Coordinates of C-alpha atoms in Angstrom, one line a residue:
M1 CA 91.1 131.1 104.9
Y2 CA 93.8 131.2 107.6
R3 CA 92.5 134.6 108.6
S4 CA 89.2 133.0 109.7
L5 CA 91.2 130.2 111.2
S6 CA 93.3 132.5 113.4
L7 CA 90.3 134.3 114.9
A8 CA 88.4 131.1 115.6
A9 CA 91.4 129.4 117.0
L10 CA 92.3 132.3 119.2
L11 CA 88.8 132.1 120.7
L12 CA 89.1 128.4 121.2
A13 CA 92.5 128.8 122.9
A14 CA 90.9 131.2 125.4
E15 CA 87.7 129.2 125.9
P16 CA 87.5 125.5 124.8
P17 CA 84.0 124.5 123.8
S18 CA 82.0 123.0 126.7
S19 CA 79.8 120.0 126.2
A20 CA 76.2 120.2 127.1
G21 CA 75.6 117.9 130.0
G22 CA 79.4 117.4 130.4
L23 CA 81.3 116.9 133.6
S24 CA 81.9 120.1 135.6
F25 CA 85.0 120.4 137.8
T26 CA 82.9 120.9 141.0
D27 CA 81.0 117.7 140.3
A28 CA 84.2 115.8 139.6
R29 CA 85.8 117.0 142.8
E30 CA 82.7 116.3 144.9
R31 CA 82.4 112.8 143.5
A32 CA 86.0 112.1 144.2
R33 CA 85.6 113.4 147.7
Q34 CA 82.6 111.1 148.3
T35 CA 83.8 107.9 146.7
H36 CA 87.6 107.8 146.8
P37 CA 88.7 104.8 148.9
A38 CA 91.7 106.6 150.5
I39 CA 89.4 109.4 151.7
L40 CA 86.8 106.9 153.1
S41 CA 89.6 105.0 154.9
S42 CA 91.0 108.1 156.5
R43 CA 87.5 109.3 157.4
L44 CA 86.8 106.1 159.2
A45 CA 90.1 106.3 161.0
A46 CA 89.2 109.8 162.2
Q47 CA 85.8 108.5 163.4
A48 CA 87.5 105.8 165.4
A49 CA 89.8 108.3 167.0
R50 CA 86.8 110.4 168.0
E51 CA 85.2 107.4 169.5
R52 CA 88.3 106.6 171.6
V53 CA 88.2 110.1 173.1
N54 CA 84.9 109.2 174.9
G55 CA 86.4 106.4 176.8
T56 CA 89.8 108.0 177.6
G57 CA 90.4 109.2 181.1
A58 CA 87.6 107.2 182.7
W59 CA 88.0 105.8 186.2
D60 CA 88.9 102.2 186.6
D61 CA 86.0 99.9 187.4
P62 CA 85.4 99.3 191.1
V63 CA 86.3 95.9 192.5
V64 CA 83.7 94.0 194.5
G65 CA 83.9 90.6 196.0
A66 CA 82.5 88.1 198.5
Q67 CA 84.5 85.6 200.6
L68 CA 83.9 82.9 203.1
W69 CA 86.5 84.1 205.6
Q70 CA 88.2 82.4 208.6
I71 CA 85.9 79.4 208.9
P72 CA 87.0 77.4 211.9
L73 CA 87.3 73.6 211.4
D74 CA 86.5 72.7 215.0
N75 CA 84.0 70.1 213.9
V76 CA 86.7 68.3 212.0
E77 CA 89.1 68.5 215.0
N78 CA 86.4 67.3 217.4
A79 CA 85.7 64.3 215.2
L80 CA 89.3 63.3 215.6
V81 CA 89.0 63.0 219.4
P82 CA 89.9 59.4 220.6
G83 CA 87.1 57.3 221.9
L84 CA 84.4 58.3 219.5
T85 CA 82.5 55.7 217.5
P86 CA 82.3 56.0 213.7
A87 CA 78.8 57.2 213.9
Q88 CA 79.7 59.9 216.5
R89 CA 82.6 61.0 214.3
A90 CA 80.3 61.3 211.2
T91 CA 77.7 63.2 213.2
T92 CA 80.4 65.6 214.5
V93 CA 81.6 66.4 211.0
A94 CA 78.1 66.8 209.7
M95 CA 77.3 69.4 212.4
G96 CA 79.7 71.7 210.5
P97 CA 81.8 74.6 211.9
S98 CA 80.7 76.5 214.9
M99 CA 80.4 79.8 212.9
V100 CA 80.6 81.0 209.3
N101 CA 82.0 84.4 208.4
V102 CA 81.0 86.0 205.1
M103 CA 83.0 89.1 204.0
L104 CA 81.6 91.5 201.4
M105 CA 84.2 93.9 200.0
A106 CA 84.4 96.9 197.6
Q107 CA 87.5 98.7 196.3
Q108 CA 88.0 101.8 194.2
T109 CA 91.2 103.5 192.9
F110 CA 91.1 107.3 192.7
P111 CA 93.6 108.7 190.3
W112 CA 95.2 112.1 190.7
P113 CA 92.7 114.6 189.2
G114 CA 95.1 115.9 186.5
K115 CA 95.9 112.5 185.1
R116 CA 92.5 111.9 183.6
F117 CA 92.5 115.4 182.1
A118 CA 95.9 114.9 180.5
Q119 CA 94.8 111.6 179.0
R120 CA 91.7 113.2 177.5
N121 CA 93.9 116.0 176.1
E122 CA 96.2 113.6 174.4
A123 CA 93.3 111.6 173.0
G124 CA 91.6 114.8 171.8
A125 CA 94.8 115.9 170.1
L126 CA 95.2 112.6 168.4
A127 CA 91.6 112.8 167.2
E128 CA 92.3 116.2 165.7
Q129 CA 95.4 114.8 163.9
A130 CA 93.2 112.0 162.5
A131 CA 90.6 114.5 161.3
A132 CA 93.3 116.7 159.7
S133 CA 94.8 113.6 158.0
T134 CA 91.5 113.1 156.3
E135 CA 91.7 116.7 155.0
V136 CA 95.3 116.0 153.8
M137 CA 94.0 113.0 151.8
R138 CA 91.1 115.1 150.5
A139 CA 93.5 117.9 149.5
D140 CA 95.7 115.4 147.6
V141 CA 92.7 114.0 145.8
D142 CA 91.5 117.6 145.0
R143 CA 94.8 118.4 143.4
A144 CA 94.9 115.1 141.4
V145 CA 91.4 115.9 140.1
A146 CA 92.4 119.5 139.2
Y147 CA 95.5 118.1 137.3
A148 CA 93.5 115.5 135.4
Y149 CA 90.6 117.9 134.7
G150 CA 93.0 120.6 133.4
D151 CA 94.7 118.0 131.2
L152 CA 91.3 117.2 129.8
I153 CA 90.4 120.8 129.1
A154 CA 93.7 121.5 127.5
A155 CA 93.5 118.4 125.3
Q156 CA 89.9 119.3 124.2
G157 CA 91.0 122.8 123.4
S158 CA 93.9 121.5 121.4
I159 CA 91.6 119.2 119.4
A160 CA 89.3 122.2 118.6
V161 CA 92.3 124.1 117.3
L162 CA 93.6 121.2 115.3
E163 CA 90.2 120.3 113.9
Q164 CA 89.7 123.9 112.7
D165 CA 93.2 123.9 111.1
R166 CA 92.5 120.5 109.5
T167 CA 89.5 121.9 107.8
V168 CA 91.5 124.8 106.3
L169 CA 94.4 122.4 105.3
E170 CA 92.0 120.1 103.6
T171 CA 90.7 123.1 101.6
L172 CA 94.3 124.1 100.7
V173 CA 95.2 120.5 99.6
A174 CA 92.2 120.5 97.3
L175 CA 93.1 123.9 96.0
S176 CA 96.8 123.0 95.4
D177 CA 95.8 119.8 93.7
S178 CA 93.4 121.6 91.5
R179 CA 96.0 124.2 90.5
L180 CA 98.6 121.5 89.9
A181 CA 96.2 119.7 87.6
S182 CA 95.4 122.9 85.7
G183 CA 99.1 123.7 85.4
S184 CA 98.9 126.9 87.4
G185 CA 100.3 125.4 90.6
S186 CA 103.5 123.8 91.7
R187 CA 104.1 120.3 92.9
V188 CA 106.1 121.6 95.8
D189 CA 103.0 123.5 97.0
A190 CA 100.8 120.5 96.7
L191 CA 103.2 118.2 98.5
A192 CA 103.8 120.8 101.3
A193 CA 100.0 121.2 101.9
R194 CA 99.5 117.4 102.0
A195 CA 102.5 116.8 104.3
E196 CA 101.3 119.5 106.6
L197 CA 97.8 117.8 106.7
E198 CA 99.3 114.4 107.5
G199 CA 101.5 115.9 110.2
L200 CA 98.4 117.5 111.7
Q201 CA 96.7 114.1 111.7
R202 CA 99.6 112.8 113.7
E203 CA 99.1 115.6 116.2
L204 CA 95.4 114.8 116.5
I205 CA 96.2 111.2 117.3
D206 CA 98.4 112.3 120.2
V207 CA 95.9 114.8 121.5
R208 CA 93.0 112.3 121.4
Q209 CA 95.1 109.9 123.3
A210 CA 95.8 112.7 125.9
V211 CA 92.0 113.1 126.2
R212 CA 91.6 109.4 126.9
T213 CA 94.4 109.4 129.4
A214 CA 93.0 112.3 131.3
K215 CA 89.6 110.7 131.3
A216 CA 91.1 107.4 132.6
R217 CA 92.7 109.3 135.5
L218 CA 89.4 111.1 136.2
A219 CA 87.6 107.8 136.1
A220 CA 89.9 106.3 138.8
L221 CA 89.4 109.4 140.9
I222 CA 85.6 109.7 140.7
G223 CA 84.8 106.0 140.6
A224 CA 83.6 105.9 137.0
D225 CA 83.7 102.7 135.0
G226 CA 86.6 103.5 132.7
P227 CA 87.4 106.5 130.5
D228 CA 84.4 106.0 128.3
A229 CA 82.1 106.6 131.3
V230 CA 83.6 110.1 131.8
P231 CA 81.9 112.9 129.8
D232 CA 83.8 115.8 128.2
A233 CA 84.8 118.7 130.5
A234 CA 82.0 121.2 130.8
H235 CA 84.2 123.9 132.4
T236 CA 87.0 125.9 131.0
F237 CA 90.1 127.6 132.4
L238 CA 89.5 130.8 134.3
I239 CA 92.0 133.3 135.6
R240 CA 90.9 135.0 138.7
P241 CA 92.7 137.5 141.1
L242 CA 94.6 135.6 143.8
P243 CA 94.9 136.8 147.4
P244 CA 98.2 138.6 148.4
R245 CA 101.2 136.5 149.4
E246 CA 101.0 137.6 153.0
E247 CA 97.3 136.6 153.3
L248 CA 98.0 133.2 151.7
L249 CA 100.9 132.5 154.1
A250 CA 98.8 133.6 157.1
R251 CA 95.8 131.5 156.2
A252 CA 98.1 128.5 155.3
L253 CA 99.4 128.3 158.8
T254 CA 95.9 128.0 160.2
Q255 CA 94.0 126.3 157.4
R256 CA 96.5 123.9 155.9
P257 CA 95.8 120.4 157.4
E258 CA 99.5 119.6 157.9
S259 CA 99.8 122.7 160.1
R260 CA 96.9 121.6 162.2
I261 CA 98.4 118.1 162.4
A262 CA 101.7 119.6 163.7
A263 CA 99.8 121.9 166.2
A264 CA 97.8 118.9 167.4
G265 CA 101.1 116.9 167.7
V266 CA 102.5 119.6 170.0
R267 CA 99.4 119.4 172.2
A268 CA 99.6 115.7 172.3
A269 CA 103.2 115.8 173.3
L270 CA 102.4 118.3 176.1
A271 CA 99.7 116.0 177.4
R272 CA 102.1 113.1 177.4
L273 CA 104.6 115.2 179.3
S274 CA 102.0 116.0 181.9
Q275 CA 101.1 112.4 182.2
A276 CA 104.7 111.4 182.6
R277 CA 105.2 114.0 185.3
M278 CA 102.0 113.1 187.2
A279 CA 102.8 109.3 187.0
M280 CA 105.1 109.8 189.9
I281 CA 102.1 111.0 192.0
P282 CA 100.6 107.8 193.5
D283 CA 97.0 107.0 193.1
V284 CA 94.9 106.3 196.1
T285 CA 92.9 103.0 196.5
A286 CA 90.2 103.0 199.1
N287 CA 88.5 99.8 200.2
V288 CA 85.7 98.9 202.6
S289 CA 84.6 95.4 203.7
Y290 CA 81.7 94.2 205.8
M291 CA 82.0 90.8 207.6
I292 CA 78.8 89.0 208.5
G293 CA 79.2 86.4 211.3
V294 CA 76.6 83.7 211.6
G295 CA 76.6 80.6 213.7
G296 CA 77.2 77.2 212.2
P297 CA 74.8 74.2 211.8
G298 CA 75.7 73.0 215.3
D299 CA 74.9 76.4 216.8
Y300 CA 71.5 76.3 215.0
A301 CA 70.7 72.9 216.4
K302 CA 71.5 73.9 220.0
H303 CA 70.2 77.4 220.2
G304 CA 67.9 78.1 217.3
A305 CA 67.8 80.5 214.3
V306 CA 67.8 83.8 216.2
H307 CA 70.9 82.9 218.2
T308 CA 72.6 81.6 215.1
I309 CA 72.0 84.8 213.1
L310 CA 72.9 87.2 216.0
G311 CA 75.7 85.0 217.2
P312 CA 79.2 86.2 216.3
P313 CA 79.4 90.0 215.9
D314 CA 79.6 91.6 212.4
M315 CA 82.7 93.7 211.6
V316 CA 83.4 96.6 209.2
T317 CA 86.9 97.3 207.8
V318 CA 87.9 100.5 206.0
G319 CA 91.4 101.0 204.5
V320 CA 93.4 103.2 202.2
A321 CA 96.4 102.0 200.1
V322 CA 99.0 104.2 198.4
P323 CA 101.9 102.8 196.4
L324 CA 105.3 104.0 197.3
P325 CA 107.1 105.5 194.3
V326 CA 110.4 104.1 195.3
L327 CA 111.2 103.0 191.7
A328 CA 110.2 106.3 190.1
P329 CA 113.8 107.3 189.2
W330 CA 114.1 104.2 187.1
K331 CA 110.6 104.0 185.8
Q332 CA 108.6 107.3 185.5
M333 CA 111.5 109.8 185.3
P334 CA 112.9 108.3 182.0
Q335 CA 109.4 108.5 180.6
A336 CA 109.2 112.1 181.6
D337 CA 112.6 112.8 179.9
A338 CA 111.4 111.1 176.7
A339 CA 108.2 113.1 176.8
R340 CA 110.1 116.4 177.0
V341 CA 112.2 115.4 174.0
E342 CA 109.1 114.4 172.1
H343 CA 107.6 117.8 172.8
K344 CA 110.6 119.5 171.4
R345 CA 110.5 117.3 168.3
A346 CA 106.8 118.1 167.7
Q347 CA 107.6 121.8 168.0
A348 CA 110.5 121.5 165.6
E349 CA 108.2 119.6 163.1
A350 CA 105.6 122.5 163.4
D351 CA 108.3 125.0 162.6
A352 CA 109.5 122.9 159.6
I353 CA 106.0 122.8 158.2
A354 CA 105.8 126.6 158.4
R355 CA 109.0 126.9 156.4
T356 CA 107.8 124.3 153.9
V357 CA 104.5 126.2 153.5
Q358 CA 106.4 129.4 152.7
A359 CA 108.6 127.7 150.1
E360 CA 105.6 126.0 148.4
V361 CA 103.6 129.2 148.3
D362 CA 106.4 131.2 146.8
Q363 CA 107.1 128.5 144.2
A364 CA 103.5 128.2 143.2
L365 CA 103.1 132.0 143.0
A366 CA 106.2 132.1 140.8
G367 CA 104.7 129.5 138.6
V368 CA 101.5 131.4 138.3
D369 CA 103.3 134.6 137.3
M370 CA 105.3 132.6 134.7
A371 CA 102.1 131.1 133.2
R372 CA 100.5 134.5 133.1
S373 CA 103.5 136.0 131.4
H374 CA 103.4 133.3 128.8
L375 CA 99.7 133.9 128.2
E376 CA 100.2 137.6 127.9
L377 CA 103.1 137.1 125.5
H378 CA 101.1 134.8 123.3
S379 CA 97.9 136.9 123.3
T380 CA 99.5 140.4 122.9
R381 CA 102.5 139.6 120.7
L382 CA 103.1 136.2 119.3
I383 CA 99.6 135.3 118.1
P384 CA 98.9 138.8 116.7
L385 CA 102.3 138.6 114.8
D386 CA 101.3 135.1 113.5
I387 CA 98.0 136.4 112.4
A388 CA 99.7 139.2 110.5
G389 CA 102.1 136.7 109.0
V390 CA 99.2 134.5 107.9
D391 CA 97.5 137.5 106.3
A392 CA 100.6 138.5 104.5
A393 CA 101.3 135.0 103.2
R394 CA 97.7 134.5 102.2
A395 CA 97.7 137.8 100.3
A396 CA 101.0 137.0 98.6
Y397 CA 99.8 133.5 97.6
E398 CA 96.5 134.9 96.2
S399 CA 98.3 137.5 94.2
G400 CA 100.7 134.9 92.8
Q401 CA 103.8 136.5 94.4
G402 CA 104.1 134.0 97.2
S403 CA 104.1 130.2 97.6
L404 CA 101.7 128.0 99.4
V405 CA 104.6 126.7 101.5
D406 CA 104.9 130.2 103.1
L407 CA 101.2 130.2 103.9
V408 CA 101.5 126.6 105.4
V409 CA 104.5 127.6 107.5
A410 CA 102.8 130.7 108.8
G411 CA 99.7 128.7 109.6
R412 CA 101.8 126.1 111.4
S413 CA 103.4 128.8 113.6
L414 CA 99.9 130.3 114.4
R415 CA 98.7 126.8 115.3
G416 CA 101.7 126.1 117.5
H417 CA 101.3 129.3 119.5
H418 CA 97.6 128.5 120.0
L419 CA 98.6 125.1 121.4
E420 CA 101.3 126.7 123.5
S421 CA 98.6 129.0 124.9
Q422 CA 96.6 125.9 126.0
T423 CA 99.8 124.6 127.7
A424 CA 100.3 127.9 129.5
L425 CA 96.6 127.8 130.7
L426 CA 97.2 124.2 131.9
Q427 CA 100.3 125.3 133.7
Y428 CA 98.4 128.2 135.3
A429 CA 95.7 125.8 136.5
R430 CA 98.2 123.4 137.9
Y431 CA 100.1 126.1 139.8
V432 CA 96.8 127.3 141.2
A433 CA 96.1 123.7 142.3
D434 CA 99.5 123.6 143.9
L435 CA 98.8 126.9 145.7
E436 CA 95.5 125.6 147.0
R437 CA 97.2 122.4 148.2
A438 CA 100.0 124.5 149.9
T439 CA 97.7 126.9 151.7
G440 CA 94.4 125.0 152.2
V441 CA 92.6 128.1 150.7
P442 CA 90.0 127.2 148.0
L443 CA 91.4 128.6 144.7
N444 CA 89.5 127.2 141.7
A445 CA 91.0 127.8 138.2
F446 CA 87.9 126.4 136.4
G447 CA 84.5 127.7 135.6
E448 CA 81.8 128.4 133.1
G449 CA 81.5 131.2 130.6
G450 CA 84.6 133.1 131.6
T451 CA 87.6 134.4 129.6
P452 CA 91.1 134.2 130.8

């Protein structure tokens, strides 16, 4: 009996049964990427940063205006001359000024050419940081999905092992009870078999709870309506060859989003430094004005429309204004010093990320090697030894030279090592997810129809 159990459980430990129409890892990850609120929020922030780039570095709006300029009040002064009657005074005021000047003006500030370029460089670098931040959030969600999906596979595989073992134990309990009733068996054997079955029932309760917990985590990640809305896992653990350490490190420095954030931060700091330096270069403001001089109402009454319009001469004024940077040592220079320090800080942060990447890659690779070593130990030594032990205990029990307790203990050891194999596979999948998060390189530890 335990012989058939050992072979079935060994297969189950390597490849847990997949559910028809179940949830694949790729589907779970894609649904999380599309619906997770944190990713959506970060994606919108990146979009807003890209929109800001379009308006950065644009020229200031031109200034246009119109003025009634230097209007003489001679009509008012003439109305105050002594000797005039009230009617004459009112008529003099009503005649209006002798001329009316209308000034039309336009003004435009021309920044130093490099200032606008530096502003756009900074805005572009900040947009790159926002886009990379979206990938950081997506990478975190991907790892969370991998962890929860791996927990679900391991729990489903453990249930398969325990259910198979329970079937065997139920048969052994019935056999021991039958032998005890016929007088050919011992009460110790009957109690041992029943105690082992009850202990296995307790393990099943815990593992079923682990399944529900993993589904609850997946439901929150993919936007499902609770754990009951999450199907069983359709994929299983797969062990694939990984790229060499040197390749992982090299690709991490270019593909990991935090590395791109740090690189964009260096570029943004350089752009701010350029802006601070060029802030001491004054902008040029050019202005032009056109003054139209026309005669007043009195001039129109005396000389007619033509003389009124062509009366006072028109004038054009052209000017250029440049601010004097006399306060630059107290205003722009401290900003330039701060920008230089900020650039050094951004470069140091980029170097720190490179060191962090190296540590995370090495730790994840060490974990992968450890998980593989455990799997090899279980598949090549521990489980085969347990199978041999189960065969020996079964043969001794069937020949009447051994006890059922020995067979139960041997079966428990075999079951434990199968469950430990599931744990080792889960550890492998988690370390691969950590490695993918550390490098930005897609390394999937799940798939269909494969064998570790």
